[in-house]
C-alpha positions as protocol buffer text, in pm:
chain_id: "A"
residue {
  index: 1
  type: UNK
  ca { x: -17647 y: -12053 z: -8478 }
}
residue {
  index: 2
  type: UNK
  ca { x: -17984 y: -11886 z: -8441 }
}
residue {
  index: 3
  type: UNK
  ca { x: -18295 y: -12034 z: -8601 }
}
residue {
  index: 4
  type: UNK
  ca { x: -18329 y: -11719 z: -8816 }
}
residue {
  index: 5
  type: UNK
  ca { x: -17978 y: -11769 z: -8958 }
}
residue {
  index: 6
  type: UNK
  ca { x: -18057 y: -12133 z: -9034 }
}
residue {
  index: 7
  type: UNK
  ca { x: -18372 y: -12026 z: -9219 }
}
residue {
  index: 8
  type: UNK
  ca { x: -18175 y: -11766 z: -9412 }
}
residue {
  index: 9
  type: UNK
  ca { x: -17909 y: -12019 z: -9516 }
}
residue {
  index: 10
  type: UNK
  ca { x: -18175 y: -12274 z: -9614 }
}
residue {
  index: 11
  type: UNK
  ca { x: -18367 y: -12015 z: -9819 }
}
residue {
  index: 12
  type: UNK
  ca { x: -18047 y: -11892 z: -9988 }
}
residue {
  index: 13
  type: UNK
  ca { x: -17941 y: -12247 z: -10069 }
}
residue {
  index: 14
  type: UNK
  ca { x: -18282 y: -12332 z: -10215 }
}
residue {
  index: 15
  type: UNK
  ca { x: -18298 y: -12018 z: -10429 }
}
residue {
  index: 16
  type: UNK
  ca { x: -17939 y: -12050 z: -10550 }
}
residue {
  index: 17
  type: UNK
  ca { x: -17989 y: -12416 z: -10637 }
}
residue {
  index: 18
  type: UNK
  ca { x: -18302 y: -12338 z: -10837 }
}
residue {
  index: 19
  type: UNK
  ca { x: -18131 y: -12047 z: -11010 }
}
residue {
  index: 20
  type: UNK
  ca { x: -17840 y: -12270 z: -11107 }
}
residue {
  index: 21
  type: UNK
  ca { x: -18054 y: -12570 z: -11203 }
}
residue {
  index: 22
  type: UNK
  ca { x: -18077 y: -12520 z: -11580 }
}
residue {
  index: 23
  type: UNK
  ca { x: -17726 y: -12380 z: -11610 }
}
residue {
  index: 24
  type: UNK
  ca { x: -17579 y: -12664 z: -11409 }
}
residue {
  index: 25
  type: UNK
  ca { x: -17767 y: -12917 z: -11626 }
}
residue {
  index: 26
  type: UNK
  ca { x: -17644 y: -12737 z: -11942 }
}
residue {
  index: 27
  type: UNK
  ca { x: -17279 y: -12738 z: -11831 }
}
residue {
  index: 28
  type: UNK
  ca { x: -17302 y: -13099 z: -11711 }
}
residue {
  index: 29
  type: UNK
  ca { x: -17442 y: -13218 z: -12046 }
}
residue {
  index: 30
  type: UNK
  ca { x: -17199 y: -13015 z: -12254 }
}
residue {
  index: 31
  type: UNK
  ca { x: -16910 y: -13133 z: -12040 }
}
residue {
  index: 32
  type: UNK
  ca { x: -17011 y: -13488 z: -12130 }
}
residue {
  index: 33
  type: UNK
  ca { x: -17025 y: -13387 z: -12498 }
}
residue {
  index: 34
  type: UNK
  ca { x: -16673 y: -13243 z: -12476 }
}
residue {
  index: 35
  type: UNK
  ca { x: -16533 y: -13542 z: -12293 }
}
residue {
  index: 36
  type: UNK
  ca { x: -16677 y: -13784 z: -12552 }
}
residue {
  index: 37
  type: UNK
  ca { x: -16689 y: -13580 z: -12872 }
}
residue {
  index: 38
  type: UNK
  ca { x: -16668 y: -13894 z: -13087 }
}
residue {
  index: 39
  type: UNK
  ca { x: -16988 y: -14034 z: -12938 }
}
residue {
  index: 40
  type: UNK
  ca { x: -17180 y: -13723 z: -13036 }
}
residue {
  index: 41
  type: UNK
  ca { x: -17017 y: -13644 z: -13372 }
}
residue {
  index: 42
  type: UNK
  ca { x: -16886 y: -13308 z: -13261 }
}
residue {
  index: 43
  type: UNK
  ca { x: -16596 y: -13314 z: -13505 }
}
residue {
  index: 44
  type: UNK
  ca { x: -16810 y: -13372 z: -13815 }
}
residue {
  index: 45
  type: UNK
  ca { x: -16784 y: -13062 z: -14033 }
}
residue {
  index: 46
  type: UNK
  ca { x: -17046 y: -12966 z: -14290 }
}
residue {
  index: 47
  type: UNK
  ca { x: -16912 y: -12745 z: -14569 }
}
residue {
  index: 48
  type: UNK
  ca { x: -17115 y: -12527 z: -14799 }
}
residue {
  index: 49
  type: UNK
  ca { x: -16990 y: -12286 z: -15061 }
}
residue {
  index: 50
  type: UNK
  ca { x: -17169 y: -12000 z: -15228 }
}
residue {
  index: 51
  type: UNK
  ca { x: -17061 y: -11763 z: -15497 }
}
residue {
  index: 52
  type: UNK
  ca { x: -17180 y: -11417 z: -15578 }
}
residue {
  index: 53
  type: UNK
  ca { x: -17068 y: -11064 z: -15631 }
}
residue {
  index: 54
  type: UNK
  ca { x: -17036 y: -10752 z: -15423 }
}
residue {
  index: 55
  type: UNK
  ca { x: -17116 y: -10401 z: -15544 }
}
residue {
  index: 56
  type: UNK
  ca { x: -16829 y: -10221 z: -15714 }
}
residue {
  index: 57
  type: UNK
  ca { x: -16601 y: -10030 z: -15480 }
}
residue {
  index: 58
  type: UNK
  ca { x: -16746 y: -10176 z: -15159 }
}
residue {
  index: 59
  type: UNK
  ca { x: -16418 y: -10352 z: -15080 }
}
residue {
  index: 60
  type: UNK
  ca { x: -16252 y: -10012 z: -15032 }
}
residue {
  index: 61
  type: UNK
  ca { x: -16443 y: -9968 z: -14705 }
}
residue {
  index: 62
  type: UNK
  ca { x: -16386 y: -10264 z: -14470 }
}
residue {
  index: 63
  type: UNK
  ca { x: -16692 y: -10187 z: -14258 }
}
residue {
  index: 64
  type: UNK
  ca { x: -16923 y: -10175 z: -14562 }
}
residue {
  index: 65
  type: UNK
  ca { x: -16768 y: -10495 z: -14697 }
}
residue {
  index: 66
  type: UNK
  ca { x: -16819 y: -10678 z: -14366 }
}
residue {
  index: 67
  type: UNK
  ca { x: -17179 y: -10556 z: -14337 }
}
residue {
  index: 68
  type: UNK
  ca { x: -17244 y: -10672 z: -14697 }
}
residue {
  index: 69
  type: UNK
  ca { x: -17113 y: -11017 z: -14606 }
}
residue {
  index: 70
  type: UNK
  ca { x: -17333 y: -11032 z: -14297 }
}
residue {
  index: 71
  type: UNK
  ca { x: -17648 y: -10899 z: -14466 }
}
residue {
  index: 72
  type: UNK
  ca { x: -17643 y: -11087 z: -14798 }
}
residue {
  index: 73
  type: UNK
  ca { x: -17398 y: -11375 z: -14780 }
}
residue {
  index: 74
  type: UNK
  ca { x: -17471 y: -11554 z: -14450 }
}
residue {
  index: 75
  type: UNK
  ca { x: -17152 y: -11459 z: -14264 }
}
residue {
  index: 76
  type: UNK
  ca { x: -17231 y: -11470 z: -13892 }
}
residue {
  index: 77
  type: UNK
  ca { x: -17032 y: -11444 z: -13574 }
}
residue {
  index: 78
  type: UNK
  ca { x: -16744 y: -11223 z: -13477 }
}
residue {
  index: 79
  type: UNK
  ca { x: -16503 y: -11094 z: -13736 }
}
residue {
  index: 80
  type: UNK
  ca { x: -16180 y: -11280 z: -13670 }
}
residue {
  index: 81
  type: UNK
  ca { x: -15974 y: -11118 z: -13945 }
}
residue {
  index: 82
  type: UNK
  ca { x: -15992 y: -10915 z: -14261 }
}
residue {
  index: 83
  type: UNK
  ca { x: -15693 y: -10901 z: -14492 }
}
residue {
  index: 84
  type: UNK
  ca { x: -15665 y: -10681 z: -14800 }
}
residue {
  index: 85
  type: UNK
  ca { x: -15411 y: -10809 z: -15050 }
}
residue {
  index: 86
  type: UNK
  ca { x: -15312 y: -10689 z: -15395 }
}
residue {
  index: 87
  type: UNK
  ca { x: -15575 y: -10894 z: -15574 }
}
residue {
  index: 88
  type: UNK
  ca { x: -15828 y: -11004 z: -15311 }
}
residue {
  index: 89
  type: UNK
  ca { x: -15992 y: -10930 z: -14977 }
}
residue {
  index: 90
  type: UNK
  ca { x: -16032 y: -11219 z: -14732 }
}
residue {
  index: 91
  type: UNK
  ca { x: -16258 y: -11202 z: -14425 }
}
residue {
  index: 92
  type: UNK
  ca { x: -16303 y: -11474 z: -14161 }
}
residue {
  index: 93
  type: UNK
  ca { x: -16597 y: -11488 z: -13919 }
}
residue {
  index: 94
  type: UNK
  ca { x: -16615 y: -11721 z: -13619 }
}
residue {
  index: 95
  type: UNK
  ca { x: -16895 y: -11824 z: -13387 }
}
residue {
  index: 96
  type: UNK
  ca { x: -16935 y: -12133 z: -13167 }
}
residue {
  index: 97
  type: UNK
  ca { x: -16901 y: -12436 z: -13400 }
}
residue {
  index: 98
  type: UNK
  ca { x: -16920 y: -12212 z: -13707 }
}
residue {
  index: 99
  type: UNK
  ca { x: -16666 y: -12049 z: -13934 }
}
residue {
  index: 100
  type: UNK
  ca { x: -16717 y: -11852 z: -14255 }
}
residue {
  index: 101
  type: UNK
  ca { x: -16444 y: -11740 z: -14492 }
}
residue {
  index: 102
  type: UNK
  ca { x: -16519 y: -11493 z: -14769 }
}
residue {
  index: 103
  type: UNK
  ca { x: -16276 y: -11420 z: -15052 }
}
residue {
  index: 104
  type: UNK
  ca { x: -16351 y: -11136 z: -15291 }
}
residue {
  index: 105
  type: UNK
  ca { x: -16153 y: -11067 z: -15609 }
}
residue {
  index: 106
  type: UNK
  ca { x: -16080 y: -10694 z: -15618 }
}
residue {
  index: 107
  type: UNK
  ca { x: -16074 y: -10666 z: -15999 }
}
residue {
  index: 108
  type: UNK
  ca { x: -16413 y: -10830 z: -16061 }
}
residue {
  index: 109
  type: UNK
  ca { x: -16603 y: -10820 z: -15732 }
}
residue {
  index: 110
  type: UNK
  ca { x: -16648 y: -11199 z: -15757 }
}
residue {
  index: 111
  type: UNK
  ca { x: -16712 y: -11343 z: -15411 }
}
residue {
  index: 112
  type: UNK
  ca { x: -16673 y: -11698 z: -15283 }
}
residue {
  index: 113
  type: UNK
  ca { x: -16792 y: -11779 z: -14930 }
}
residue {
  index: 114
  type: UNK
  ca { x: -16718 y: -12106 z: -14752 }
}
residue {
  index: 115
  type: UNK
  ca { x: -16926 y: -12190 z: -14445 }
}
residue {
  index: 116
  type: UNK
  ca { x: -16818 y: -12461 z: -14199 }
}
residue {
  index: 117
  type: UNK
  ca { x: -17065 y: -12583 z: -13937 }
}
residue {
  index: 118
  type: UNK
  ca { x: -17044 y: -12861 z: -13682 }
}
residue {
  index: 119
  type: UNK
  ca { x: -17404 y: -12893 z: -13561 }
}
residue {
  index: 120
  type: UNK
  ca { x: -17608 y: -12805 z: -13256 }
}
residue {
  index: 121
  type: UNK
  ca { x: -17432 y: -13031 z: -13004 }
}
residue {
  index: 122
  type: UNK
  ca { x: -17091 y: -12897 z: -13112 }
}
residue {
  index: 123
  type: UNK
  ca { x: -17228 y: -12544 z: -13078 }
}
residue {
  index: 124
  type: UNK
  ca { x: -17344 y: -12622 z: -12724 }
}
residue {
  index: 125
  type: UNK
  ca { x: -17004 y: -12775 z: -12641 }
}
residue {
  index: 126
  type: UNK
  ca { x: -16831 y: -12460 z: -12768 }
}
residue {
  index: 127
  type: UNK
  ca { x: -17059 y: -12253 z: -12546 }
}
residue {
  index: 128
  type: UNK
  ca { x: -16941 y: -12468 z: -12255 }
}
residue {
  index: 129
  type: UNK
  ca { x: -16586 y: -12348 z: -12322 }
}
residue {
  index: 130
  type: UNK
  ca { x: -16691 y: -11995 z: -12413 }
}
residue {
  index: 131
  type: UNK
  ca { x: -16524 y: -12033 z: -12753 }
}
residue {
  index: 132
  type: UNK
  ca { x: -16602 y: -11748 z: -12994 }
}
residue {
  index: 133
  type: UNK
  ca { x: -16920 y: -11668 z: -12801 }
}
residue {
  index: 134
  type: UNK
  ca { x: -16845 y: -11309 z: -12707 }
}
residue {
  index: 135
  type: UNK
  ca { x: -16829 y: -11116 z: -12382 }
}
residue {
  index: 136
  type: UNK
  ca { x: -17197 y: -11155 z: -12287 }
}
residue {
  index: 137
  type: UNK
  ca { x: -17165 y: -11535 z: -12282 }
}
residue {
  index: 138
  type: UNK
  ca { x: -16845 y: -11502 z: -12080 }
}
residue {
  index: 139
  type: UNK
  ca { x: -17055 y: -11326 z: -11815 }
}
residue {
  index: 140
  type: UNK
  ca { x: -17304 y: -11616 z: -11821 }
}
residue {
  index: 141
  type: UNK
  ca { x: -17018 y: -11859 z: -11753 }
}
residue {
  index: 142
  type: UNK
  ca { x: -16886 y: -11642 z: -11468 }
}
residue {
  index: 143
  type: UNK
  ca { x: -17234 y: -11602 z: -11318 }
}
residue {
  index: 144
  type: UNK
  ca { x: -17291 y: -11978 z: -11337 }
}
residue {
  index: 145
  type: UNK
  ca { x: -16964 y: -12045 z: -11158 }
}
residue {
  index: 146
  type: UNK
  ca { x: -17046 y: -11794 z: -10884 }
}
residue {
  index: 147
  type: UNK
  ca { x: -17401 y: -11923 z: -10832 }
}
residue {
  index: 148
  type: UNK
  ca { x: -17279 y: -12285 z: -10816 }
}
residue {
  index: 149
  type: UNK
  ca { x: -17005 y: -12190 z: -10571 }
}
residue {
  index: 150
  type: UNK
  ca { x: -17253 y: -12000 z: -10353 }
}
residue {
  index: 151
  type: UNK
  ca { x: -17493 y: -12296 z: -10367 }
}
residue {
  index: 152
  type: UNK
  ca { x: -17215 y: -12534 z: -10260 }
}
residue {
  index: 153
  type: UNK
  ca { x: -17112 y: -12307 z: -9972 }
}
residue {
  index: 154
  type: UNK
  ca { x: -17469 y: -12260 z: -9848 }
}
residue {
  index: 155
  type: UNK
  ca { x: -17513 y: -12639 z: -9874 }
}
residue {
  index: 156
  type: UNK
  ca { x: -17205 y: -12680 z: -9655 }
}
residue {
  index: 157
  type: UNK
  ca { x: -17351 y: -12421 z: -9419 }
}
residue {
  index: 158
  type: UNK
  ca { x: -17671 y: -12624 z: -9395 }
}
residue {
  index: 159
  type: UNK
  ca { x: -17470 y: -12939 z: -9327 }
}
residue {
  index: 160
  type: UNK
  ca { x: -17293 y: -12766 z: -9041 }
}
residue {
  index: 161
  type: UNK
  ca { x: -17616 y: -12637 z: -8884 }
}
residue {
  index: 162
  type: UNK
  ca { x: -17812 y: -12964 z: -8883 }
}
residue {
  index: 163
  type: UNK
  ca { x: -17675 y: -13184 z: -8605 }
}
residue {
  index: 164
  type: UNK
  ca { x: -17847 y: -13512 z: -8688 }
}
residue {
  index: 165
  type: UNK
  ca { x: -17630 y: -13704 z: -8937 }
}
residue {
  index: 166
  type: UNK
  ca { x: -17380 y: -13418 z: -8969 }
}
residue {
  index: 167
  type: UNK
  ca { x: -17074 y: -13638 z: -8918 }
}
residue {
  index: 168
  type: UNK
  ca { x: -17189 y: -13876 z: -9194 }
}
residue {
  index: 169
  type: UNK
  ca { x: -17254 y: -13586 z: -9436 }
}
residue {
  index: 170
  type: UNK
  ca { x: -16919 y: -13422 z: -9358 }
}
residue {
  index: 171
  type: UNK
  ca { x: -16745 y: -13758 z: -9398 }
}
residue {
  index: 172
  type: UNK
  ca { x: -16906 y: -13803 z: -9741 }
}
residue {
  index: 173
  type: UNK
  ca { x: -16800 y: -13452 z: -9842 }
}
residue {
  index: 174
  type: UNK
  ca { x: -16446 y: -13527 z: -9727 }
}
residue {
  index: 175
  type: UNK
  ca { x: -16437 y: -13861 z: -9909 }
}
residue {
  index: 176
  type: UNK
  ca { x: -16563 y: -13696 z: -10229 }
}
residue {
  index: 177
  type: UNK
  ca { x: -16302 y: -13420 z: -10205 }
}
residue {
  index: 178
  type: UNK
  ca { x: -16022 y: -13664 z: -10125 }
}
residue {
  index: 179
  type: UNK
  ca { x: -16127 y: -13890 z: -10416 }
}
residue {
  index: 180
  type: UNK
  ca { x: -16104 y: -13600 z: -10664 }
}
residue {
  index: 181
  type: UNK
  ca { x: -15761 y: -13494 z: -10534 }
}
residue {
  index: 182
  type: UNK
  ca { x: -15628 y: -13853 z: -10538 }
}
residue {
  index: 183
  type: UNK
  ca { x: -15766 y: -13915 z: -10888 }
}
residue {
  index: 184
  type: UNK
  ca { x: -15595 y: -13602 z: -11010 }
}
residue {
  index: 185
  type: UNK
  ca { x: -15254 y: -13704 z: -10875 }
}
residue {
  index: 186
  type: UNK
  ca { x: -15288 y: -14068 z: -10978 }
}
residue {
  index: 187
  type: UNK
  ca { x: -15465 y: -14050 z: -11312 }
}
residue {
  index: 188
  type: UNK
  ca { x: -15376 y: -13715 z: -11470 }
}
residue {
  index: 189
  type: UNK
  ca { x: -15041 y: -13713 z: -11654 }
}
């Protein structure tokens, strides 16, 4: 391999590694949170309820009703469902580690909103999985995976181009790969 190609691989590896640095740290930490949710209190739910009223007739237009809930009653996240029954309208909003359910009585306009939250670390863990985070965050996850993969491949490329100690580095890479495969077949039910 020419010296120019080696420089190109080294530069690409360095830039990709720096680009992935914060994302890799984020996904490593949140993976730990997910694996040990009890240690970090991720399952602890905080409930809050509020009551109020919506303007007369607003429940006839679902879009206006949803925007009212967002603007004045603290409902955030994506709209998971909205159901209009004979006597009430029920809307559910979901975001990472958050859920809001609003129930409005059609006859009176009386509104009751229940908010469930699970805290910042649970929110970060949900972002790790992409749960209820929307399509933009899904792109962040995909980009992180691609940058980490490219960084790993350029790292392998560097290992192959540097002769001194190459057999030791390749052996370590092989041992690490074999250990993961063996652990999967031995330890995963």
